[in-house]
Coordinates of C-alpha atoms in Angstrom, one line a residue:
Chain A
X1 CA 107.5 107.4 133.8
X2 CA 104.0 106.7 132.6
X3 CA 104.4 104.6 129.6
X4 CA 102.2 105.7 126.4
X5 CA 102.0 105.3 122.8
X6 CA 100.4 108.1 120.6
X7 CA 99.3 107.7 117.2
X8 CA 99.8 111.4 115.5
X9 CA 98.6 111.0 111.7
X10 CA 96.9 112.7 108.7
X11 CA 94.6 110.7 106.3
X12 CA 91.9 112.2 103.8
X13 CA 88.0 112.0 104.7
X14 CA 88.4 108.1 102.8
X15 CA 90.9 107.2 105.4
X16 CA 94.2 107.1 102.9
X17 CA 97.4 108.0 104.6
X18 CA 98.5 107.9 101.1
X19 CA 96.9 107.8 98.1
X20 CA 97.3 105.5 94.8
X21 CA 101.9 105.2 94.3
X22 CA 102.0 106.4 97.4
X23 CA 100.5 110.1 96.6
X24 CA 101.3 112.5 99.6
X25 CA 100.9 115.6 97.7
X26 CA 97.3 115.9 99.5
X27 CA 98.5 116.4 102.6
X28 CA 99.5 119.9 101.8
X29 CA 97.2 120.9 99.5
X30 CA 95.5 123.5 102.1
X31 CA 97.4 126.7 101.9
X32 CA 99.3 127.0 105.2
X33 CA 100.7 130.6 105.3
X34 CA 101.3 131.0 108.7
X35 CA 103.1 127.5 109.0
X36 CA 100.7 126.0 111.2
X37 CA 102.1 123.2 112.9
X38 CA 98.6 121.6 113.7
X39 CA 99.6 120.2 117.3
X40 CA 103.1 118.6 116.3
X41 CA 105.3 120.5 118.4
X42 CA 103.4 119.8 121.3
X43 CA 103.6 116.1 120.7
X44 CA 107.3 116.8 120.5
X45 CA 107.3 117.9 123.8
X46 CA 105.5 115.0 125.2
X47 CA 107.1 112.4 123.7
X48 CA 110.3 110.7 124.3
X49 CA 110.9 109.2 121.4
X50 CA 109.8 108.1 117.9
X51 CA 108.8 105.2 116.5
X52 CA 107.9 104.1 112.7
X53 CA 108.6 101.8 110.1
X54 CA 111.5 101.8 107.4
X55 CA 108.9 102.6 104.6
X56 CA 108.1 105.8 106.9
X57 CA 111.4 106.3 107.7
X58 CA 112.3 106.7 104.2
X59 CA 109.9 108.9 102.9
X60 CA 111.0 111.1 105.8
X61 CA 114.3 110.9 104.6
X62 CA 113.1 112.0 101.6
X63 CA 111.7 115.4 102.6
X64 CA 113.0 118.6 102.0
X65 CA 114.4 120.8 105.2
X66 CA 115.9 119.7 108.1
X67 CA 114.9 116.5 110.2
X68 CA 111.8 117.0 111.8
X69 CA 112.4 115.0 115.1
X70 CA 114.0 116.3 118.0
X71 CA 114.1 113.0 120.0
X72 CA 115.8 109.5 119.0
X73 CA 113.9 107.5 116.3
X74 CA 113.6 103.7 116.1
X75 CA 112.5 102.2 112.7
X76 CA 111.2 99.1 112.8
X77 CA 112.2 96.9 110.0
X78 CA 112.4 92.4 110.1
X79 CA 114.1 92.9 106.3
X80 CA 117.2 95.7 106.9
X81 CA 119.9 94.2 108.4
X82 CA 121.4 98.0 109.4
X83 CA 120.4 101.4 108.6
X84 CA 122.0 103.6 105.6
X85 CA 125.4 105.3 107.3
X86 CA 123.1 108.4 106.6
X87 CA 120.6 107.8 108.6
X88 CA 122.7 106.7 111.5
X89 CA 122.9 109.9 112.8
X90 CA 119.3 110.0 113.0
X91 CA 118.2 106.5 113.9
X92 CA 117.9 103.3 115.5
X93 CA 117.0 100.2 113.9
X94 CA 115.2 97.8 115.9
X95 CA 112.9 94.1 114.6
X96 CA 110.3 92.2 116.5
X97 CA 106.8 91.9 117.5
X98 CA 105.3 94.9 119.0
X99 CA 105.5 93.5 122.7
X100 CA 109.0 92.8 122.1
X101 CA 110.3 96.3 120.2
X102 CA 108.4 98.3 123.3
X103 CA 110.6 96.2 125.8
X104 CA 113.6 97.2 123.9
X105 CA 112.4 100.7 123.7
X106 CA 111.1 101.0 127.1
X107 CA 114.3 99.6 128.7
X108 CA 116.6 102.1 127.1
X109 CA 114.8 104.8 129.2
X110 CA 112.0 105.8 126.7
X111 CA 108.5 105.8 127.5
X112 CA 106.2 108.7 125.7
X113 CA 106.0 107.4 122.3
X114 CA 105.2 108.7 118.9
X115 CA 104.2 106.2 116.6
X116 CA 104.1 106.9 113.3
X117 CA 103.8 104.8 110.0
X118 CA 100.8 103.0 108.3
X119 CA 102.0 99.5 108.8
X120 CA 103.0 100.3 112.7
X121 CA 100.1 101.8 113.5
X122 CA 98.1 98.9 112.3
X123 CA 100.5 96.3 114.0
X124 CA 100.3 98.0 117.2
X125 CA 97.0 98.7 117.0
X126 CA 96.3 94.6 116.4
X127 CA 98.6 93.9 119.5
X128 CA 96.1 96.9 121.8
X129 CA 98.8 98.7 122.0
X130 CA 97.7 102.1 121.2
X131 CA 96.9 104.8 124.3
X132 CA 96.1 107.8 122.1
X133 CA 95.1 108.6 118.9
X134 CA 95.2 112.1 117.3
X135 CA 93.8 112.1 113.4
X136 CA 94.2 114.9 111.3
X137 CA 91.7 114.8 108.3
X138 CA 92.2 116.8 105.2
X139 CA 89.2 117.3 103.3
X140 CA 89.5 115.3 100.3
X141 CA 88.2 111.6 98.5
X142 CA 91.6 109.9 97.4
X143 CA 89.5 107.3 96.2
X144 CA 92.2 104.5 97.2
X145 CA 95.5 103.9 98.5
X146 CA 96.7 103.0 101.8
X147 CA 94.7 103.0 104.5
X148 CA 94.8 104.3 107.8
X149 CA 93.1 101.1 109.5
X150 CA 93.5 97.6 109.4
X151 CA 90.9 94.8 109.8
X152 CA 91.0 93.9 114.0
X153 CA 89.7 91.0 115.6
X154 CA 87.8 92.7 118.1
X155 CA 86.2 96.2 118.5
X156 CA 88.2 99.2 120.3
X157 CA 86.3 101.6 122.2
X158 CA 88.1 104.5 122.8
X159 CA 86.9 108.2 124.2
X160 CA 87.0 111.6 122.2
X161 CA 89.2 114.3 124.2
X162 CA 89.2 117.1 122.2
X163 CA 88.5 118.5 118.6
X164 CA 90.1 121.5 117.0
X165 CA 89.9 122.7 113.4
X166 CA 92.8 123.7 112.0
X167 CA 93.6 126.6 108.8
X168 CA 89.5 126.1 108.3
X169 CA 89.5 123.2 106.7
X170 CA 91.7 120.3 108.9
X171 CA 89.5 118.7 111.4
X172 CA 92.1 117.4 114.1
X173 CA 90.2 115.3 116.7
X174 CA 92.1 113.4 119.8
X175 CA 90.9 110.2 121.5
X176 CA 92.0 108.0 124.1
X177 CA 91.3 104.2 123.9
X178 CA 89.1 103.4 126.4
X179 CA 89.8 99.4 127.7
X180 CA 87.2 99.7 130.3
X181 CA 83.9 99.6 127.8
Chain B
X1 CA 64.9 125.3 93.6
X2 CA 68.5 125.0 94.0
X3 CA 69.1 121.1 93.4
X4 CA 71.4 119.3 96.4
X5 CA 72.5 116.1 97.5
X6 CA 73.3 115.9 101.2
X7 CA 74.9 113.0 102.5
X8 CA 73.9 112.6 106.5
X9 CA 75.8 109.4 107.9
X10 CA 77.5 107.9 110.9
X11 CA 80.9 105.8 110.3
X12 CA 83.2 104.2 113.5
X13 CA 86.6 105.8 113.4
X14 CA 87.6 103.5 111.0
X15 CA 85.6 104.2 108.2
X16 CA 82.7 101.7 108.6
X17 CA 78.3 102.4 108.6
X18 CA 78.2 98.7 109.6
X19 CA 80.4 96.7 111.5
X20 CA 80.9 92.5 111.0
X21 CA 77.6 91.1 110.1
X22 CA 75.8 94.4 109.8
X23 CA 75.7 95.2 113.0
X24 CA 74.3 98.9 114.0
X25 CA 74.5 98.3 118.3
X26 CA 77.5 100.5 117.9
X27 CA 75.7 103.9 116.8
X28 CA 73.9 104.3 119.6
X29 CA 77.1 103.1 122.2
X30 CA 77.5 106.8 123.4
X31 CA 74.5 107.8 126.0
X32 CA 72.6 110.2 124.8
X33 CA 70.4 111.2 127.9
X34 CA 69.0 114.6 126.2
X35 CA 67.7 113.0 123.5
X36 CA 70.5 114.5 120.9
X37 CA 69.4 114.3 117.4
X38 CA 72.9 115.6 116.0
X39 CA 71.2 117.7 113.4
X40 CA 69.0 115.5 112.0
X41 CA 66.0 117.5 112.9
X42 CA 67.6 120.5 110.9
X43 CA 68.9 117.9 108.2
X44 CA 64.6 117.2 107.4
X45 CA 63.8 120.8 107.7
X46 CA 66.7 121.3 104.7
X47 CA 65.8 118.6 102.2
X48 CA 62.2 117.9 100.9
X49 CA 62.8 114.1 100.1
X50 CA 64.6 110.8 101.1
X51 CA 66.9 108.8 98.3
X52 CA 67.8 105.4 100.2
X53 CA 68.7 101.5 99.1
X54 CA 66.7 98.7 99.5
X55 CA 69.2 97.6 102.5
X56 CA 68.4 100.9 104.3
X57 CA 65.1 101.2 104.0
X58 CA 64.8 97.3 105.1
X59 CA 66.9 98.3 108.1
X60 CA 64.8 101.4 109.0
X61 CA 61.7 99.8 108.7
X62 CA 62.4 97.0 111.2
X63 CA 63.9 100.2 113.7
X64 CA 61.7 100.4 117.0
X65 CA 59.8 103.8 117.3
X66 CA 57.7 105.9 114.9
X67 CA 58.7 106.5 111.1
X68 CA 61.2 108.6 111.1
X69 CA 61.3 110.8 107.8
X70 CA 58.8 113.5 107.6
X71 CA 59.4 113.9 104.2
X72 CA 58.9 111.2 101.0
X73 CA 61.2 108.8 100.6
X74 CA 62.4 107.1 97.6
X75 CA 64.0 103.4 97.4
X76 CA 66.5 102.9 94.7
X77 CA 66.6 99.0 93.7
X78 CA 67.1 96.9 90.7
X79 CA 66.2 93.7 92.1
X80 CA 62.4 95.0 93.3
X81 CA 59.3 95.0 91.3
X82 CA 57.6 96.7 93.7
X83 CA 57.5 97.5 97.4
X84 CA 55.8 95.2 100.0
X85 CA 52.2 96.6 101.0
X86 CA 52.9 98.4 104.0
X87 CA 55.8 100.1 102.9
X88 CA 54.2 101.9 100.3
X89 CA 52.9 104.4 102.8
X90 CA 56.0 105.3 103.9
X91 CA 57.6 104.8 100.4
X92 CA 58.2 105.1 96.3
X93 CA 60.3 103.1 94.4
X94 CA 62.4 103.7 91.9
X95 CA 65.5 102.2 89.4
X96 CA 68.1 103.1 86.9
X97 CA 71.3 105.2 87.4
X98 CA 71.9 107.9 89.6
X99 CA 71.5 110.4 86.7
X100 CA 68.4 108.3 85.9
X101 CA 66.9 108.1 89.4
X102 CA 67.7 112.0 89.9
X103 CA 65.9 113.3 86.7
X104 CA 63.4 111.3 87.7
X105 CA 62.8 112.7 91.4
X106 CA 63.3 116.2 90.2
X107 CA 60.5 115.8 87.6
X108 CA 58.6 115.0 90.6
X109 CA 59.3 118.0 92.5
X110 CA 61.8 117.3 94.8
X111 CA 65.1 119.1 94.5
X112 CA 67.0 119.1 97.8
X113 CA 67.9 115.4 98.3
X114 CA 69.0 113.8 101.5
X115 CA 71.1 110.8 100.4
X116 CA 71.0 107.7 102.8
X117 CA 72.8 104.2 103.2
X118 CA 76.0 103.1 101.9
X119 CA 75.6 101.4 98.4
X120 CA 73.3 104.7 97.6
X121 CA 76.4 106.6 99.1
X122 CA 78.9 105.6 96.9
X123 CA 77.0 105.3 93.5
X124 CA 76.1 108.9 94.2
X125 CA 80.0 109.9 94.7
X126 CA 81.2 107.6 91.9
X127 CA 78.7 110.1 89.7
X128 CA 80.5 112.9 91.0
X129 CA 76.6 113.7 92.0
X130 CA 77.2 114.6 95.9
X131 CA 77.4 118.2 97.0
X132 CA 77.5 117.9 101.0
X133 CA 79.0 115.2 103.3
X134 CA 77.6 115.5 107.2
X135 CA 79.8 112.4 108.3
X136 CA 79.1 111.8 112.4
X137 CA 82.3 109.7 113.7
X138 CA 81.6 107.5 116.6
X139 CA 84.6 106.9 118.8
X140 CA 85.1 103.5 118.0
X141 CA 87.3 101.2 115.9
X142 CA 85.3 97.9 114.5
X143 CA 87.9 96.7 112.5
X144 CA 85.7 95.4 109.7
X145 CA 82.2 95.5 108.4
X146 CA 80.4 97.7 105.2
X147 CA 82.9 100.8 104.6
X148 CA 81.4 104.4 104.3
X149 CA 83.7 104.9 100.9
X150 CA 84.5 102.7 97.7
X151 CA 87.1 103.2 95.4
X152 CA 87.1 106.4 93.1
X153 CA 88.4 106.9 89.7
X154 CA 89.6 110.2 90.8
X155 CA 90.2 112.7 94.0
X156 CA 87.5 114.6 94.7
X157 CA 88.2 118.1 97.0
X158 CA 85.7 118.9 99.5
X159 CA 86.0 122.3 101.7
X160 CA 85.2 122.0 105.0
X161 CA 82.1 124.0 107.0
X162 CA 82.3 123.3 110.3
X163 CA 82.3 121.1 113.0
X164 CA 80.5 120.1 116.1
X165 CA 81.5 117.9 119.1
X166 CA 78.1 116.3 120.2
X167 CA 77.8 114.5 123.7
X168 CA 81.0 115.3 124.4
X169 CA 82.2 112.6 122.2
X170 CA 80.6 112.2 118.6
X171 CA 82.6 114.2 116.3
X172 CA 80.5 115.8 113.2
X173 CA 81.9 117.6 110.3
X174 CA 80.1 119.0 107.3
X175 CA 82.1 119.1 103.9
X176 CA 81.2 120.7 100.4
X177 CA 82.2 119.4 97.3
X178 CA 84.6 121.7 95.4
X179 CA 84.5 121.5 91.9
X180 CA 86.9 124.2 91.4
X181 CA 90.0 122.4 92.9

């Protein structure tokens, strides 16, 4: 199967994927009465699995409702020696460079990957690890927080696929990174 | 005349209007065979002056090709006594704070403001004194260089008014400030 990693995030127009203490209340701030799922259901479908780091994972964990993933999760942690008995049910735990957590990943039969998490984005990002990128932009300045990018060593290039606004006001655009440029 | 500040800039995907060193080779990575202006045309017939830094206006006036603002232009700077000789055709200068610097171009006439270069950029936002972002994202990732956004005291909500996909691969969304929020 082909092997891919897709990056499927929101950040504000600064490029926060949370603001100051962690503020995610922003990312529903635009009324959403039809329960738009803005393109994560279909990502669903053509993944195989999850990927994200334990702060992620834990602010996930934290939501109301029922788990949103319908295929395995691995959080990637170096400092948890084991996951919560809770969150057993609903995860993996895995450590290591990129390179090395994709070989574990890969070899247990998954390929399509969803990667999701500030700090695992950025890693995998620094190791070019990242086929797709799908950015969801909510129309606000958080003025600081976390960002959605990290300083790299060398430029990416990668090629816009499609755009699609979402509720009016959530700009959703897709790219694919581009090695060949 | 209905006063406005309309931001019209190009950032990488990550955020940047300059990469490592300054460089600009970036913005014009994506062929652009039809000659595209990506609304700049219609951003001139809109405004009825120019409010850039001294960086800015250095960089434009070393640019290949014919002056490129058919209306005045202002240069904000607190270092400058006055402009070199040869810019002064093209050019006024001014100082003081944004408040300062708007009171004084509106005494002068000009109302509808088109708001250029980064430093101008985010003195104008930390005033709270922007009312429309045009921000063109090139499909890129530079990983470091002269970020689009500074820090912010506080959010700032912006409704978004559209978006246009130009060359099949620069992504350009126009946002209003919403004071209401």
């Amino acid at each position: 199967m082909l092997k891919k990693n897709i990056v499927f995030v929101a950040q504000s127009l600064d490029g926060y994927i949370a603001g100051p203490d962690g503020a995610l209340d922003w990312l529903h701030a635009i009324p959403n009465p039809t329960q738009e799922d803005m393109g994560f259901l279909a990502l669903m479908d053509e993944v195989d699995a999850v990927v994200m780091g334990r702060t992620t994972f834990e602010t996930v964990c934290g939501f109301d409702g029922p788990w949103p993933y319908q295929k395995p999760v691995y959080v990637l942690s170096s400092s948890l020696s084991a996951l919560p008995a809770k969150a057993k049910e609903h995860a993996s735990l895995l450590s290591g460079s990129p390179v090395e957590v994709l070989a574990q990943i890969h070899a247990e039969g998954y390929h399509a990957l969803y990667m999701d998490g500030g700090r695992t984005v950025q890693d995998f990002l620094r190791a070019d690890l990242i086929d797709e990128l799908r950015i969801t932009t909510i129309p606000v300045l958080l003025g600081g927080g976390f960002p959605l990018f990290g300083t790299l060593q060398q430029r990416m290039a990668f090629s816009h696929s499609r755009t699609k606004v979402y509720l009016g006001e959530v700009v959703q655009s897709h790219y694919v990174r581009n090695r060949i440029l």
